[in-house]
Amino acid sequence: MRFEAVPKPAPVEARPRDARGYPVPAITPWQDGRPQFALTDYERSAACARGRLCSVCGTLMDRGPVWRVVGAAESAAVAEALAAGRPYRNLAPTLEGPGHRACMLYASMVCPYLARPNARRGLDAEAPDDMTAHVVRGAVRGETGAVVGFADYEFAVTPGQVLFRFVDVVEFLPHDTADAHLAELRGELAARAQEAR
């Protein structure tokens, strides 16, 4: 599905765009006037964590559930825990911050790496470490991904990274290809529009 055909949440519609028209997420760094989509800006990520701002659109997230898009390994771990009736908590911190449900559904569909199982990373991590060793050019996303809702998140801003952990799964929306979330995204946008009236 072409990114232009995916309905945008209003705050995403208001984001700056790259030369192709892609909205630039709030945590994306810029270099020489161009967004670096595969990278995360430390200061932007820290500001989003501290201010409870969506990592995609950069606007305030209400108290309550937050969402994120996960790859194959975490999707499988969440599915296994839910099937066994066990709680799931990502004890290993992640660099990926939370967002609104609509924003994460949207991101899962338009980000080439998140949307398709055969998608490959286009860039290496700037300074690979234990948390970013998997961020290498050519790495494949894996068979399944998911948009996962969590009751809340915790974060730590260290001198070199912004780390997140998520607690209590409240929604699990797995996908092979993320266009499976189109109906969910349309429904979420319609619900938000109704609330705004």
Short mmCIF file of N, CA and C in Angstrom, two decimals, residues 15 23-30 34-41 44 55:
data_model
loop_
_atom_site.label_atom_id
_atom_site.label_comp_id
_atom_site.label_asym_id
_atom_site.label_seq_id
_atom_site.Cartn_x
_atom_site.Cartn_y
_atom_site.Cartn_z
N ARG A 15 3.01 17.41 10.68
CA ARG A 15 4.46 17.25 10.82
C ARG A 15 5.19 17.76 9.57
N PRO A 23 5.78 12.27 6.25
CA PRO A 23 5.83 13.03 7.50
C PRO A 23 7.03 12.56 8.33
N VAL A 24 7.71 13.49 8.96
CA VAL A 24 8.92 13.17 9.74
C VAL A 24 8.53 13.01 11.21
N PRO A 25 8.79 11.84 11.81
CA PRO A 25 8.46 11.64 13.22
C PRO A 25 9.17 12.63 14.14
N ALA A 26 8.58 12.85 15.29
CA ALA A 26 9.09 13.83 16.25
C ALA A 26 10.49 13.51 16.75
N ILE A 27 10.88 12.24 16.77
CA ILE A 27 12.19 11.84 17.32
C ILE A 27 13.27 11.72 16.24
N THR A 28 12.94 12.01 15.00
CA THR A 28 13.89 11.84 13.90
C THR A 28 14.86 13.01 13.82
N PRO A 29 16.17 12.71 13.77
CA PRO A 29 17.15 13.80 13.62
C PRO A 29 17.19 14.31 12.17
N TRP A 30 17.67 15.52 12.03
CA TRP A 30 17.86 16.14 10.71
C TRP A 30 19.34 16.38 10.50
N ARG A 34 17.89 17.36 5.85
CA ARG A 34 17.21 16.11 5.47
C ARG A 34 16.99 15.24 6.70
N PRO A 35 15.80 14.66 6.86
CA PRO A 35 15.56 13.77 8.00
C PRO A 35 16.32 12.47 7.84
N GLN A 36 16.80 11.95 8.96
CA GLN A 36 17.52 10.68 9.00
C GLN A 36 16.58 9.64 9.62
N PHE A 37 15.68 9.10 8.79
CA PHE A 37 14.57 8.28 9.29
C PHE A 37 14.97 7.08 10.14
N ALA A 38 16.06 6.43 9.85
CA ALA A 38 16.41 5.21 10.58
C ALA A 38 17.08 5.50 11.93
N LEU A 39 17.29 6.76 12.26
CA LEU A 39 17.99 7.13 13.48
C LEU A 39 17.05 7.83 14.46
N THR A 40 17.47 7.90 15.72
CA THR A 40 16.70 8.58 16.76
C THR A 40 17.55 9.69 17.35
N ASP A 41 16.98 10.87 17.45
CA ASP A 41 17.68 12.02 18.04
C ASP A 41 17.55 11.96 19.56
N ARG A 44 15.53 14.97 21.16
CA ARG A 44 14.10 14.90 20.80
C ARG A 44 13.42 13.75 21.55
N SER A 55 6.09 9.87 20.22
CA SER A 55 7.34 9.86 19.47
C SER A 55 7.13 10.01 17.97
#
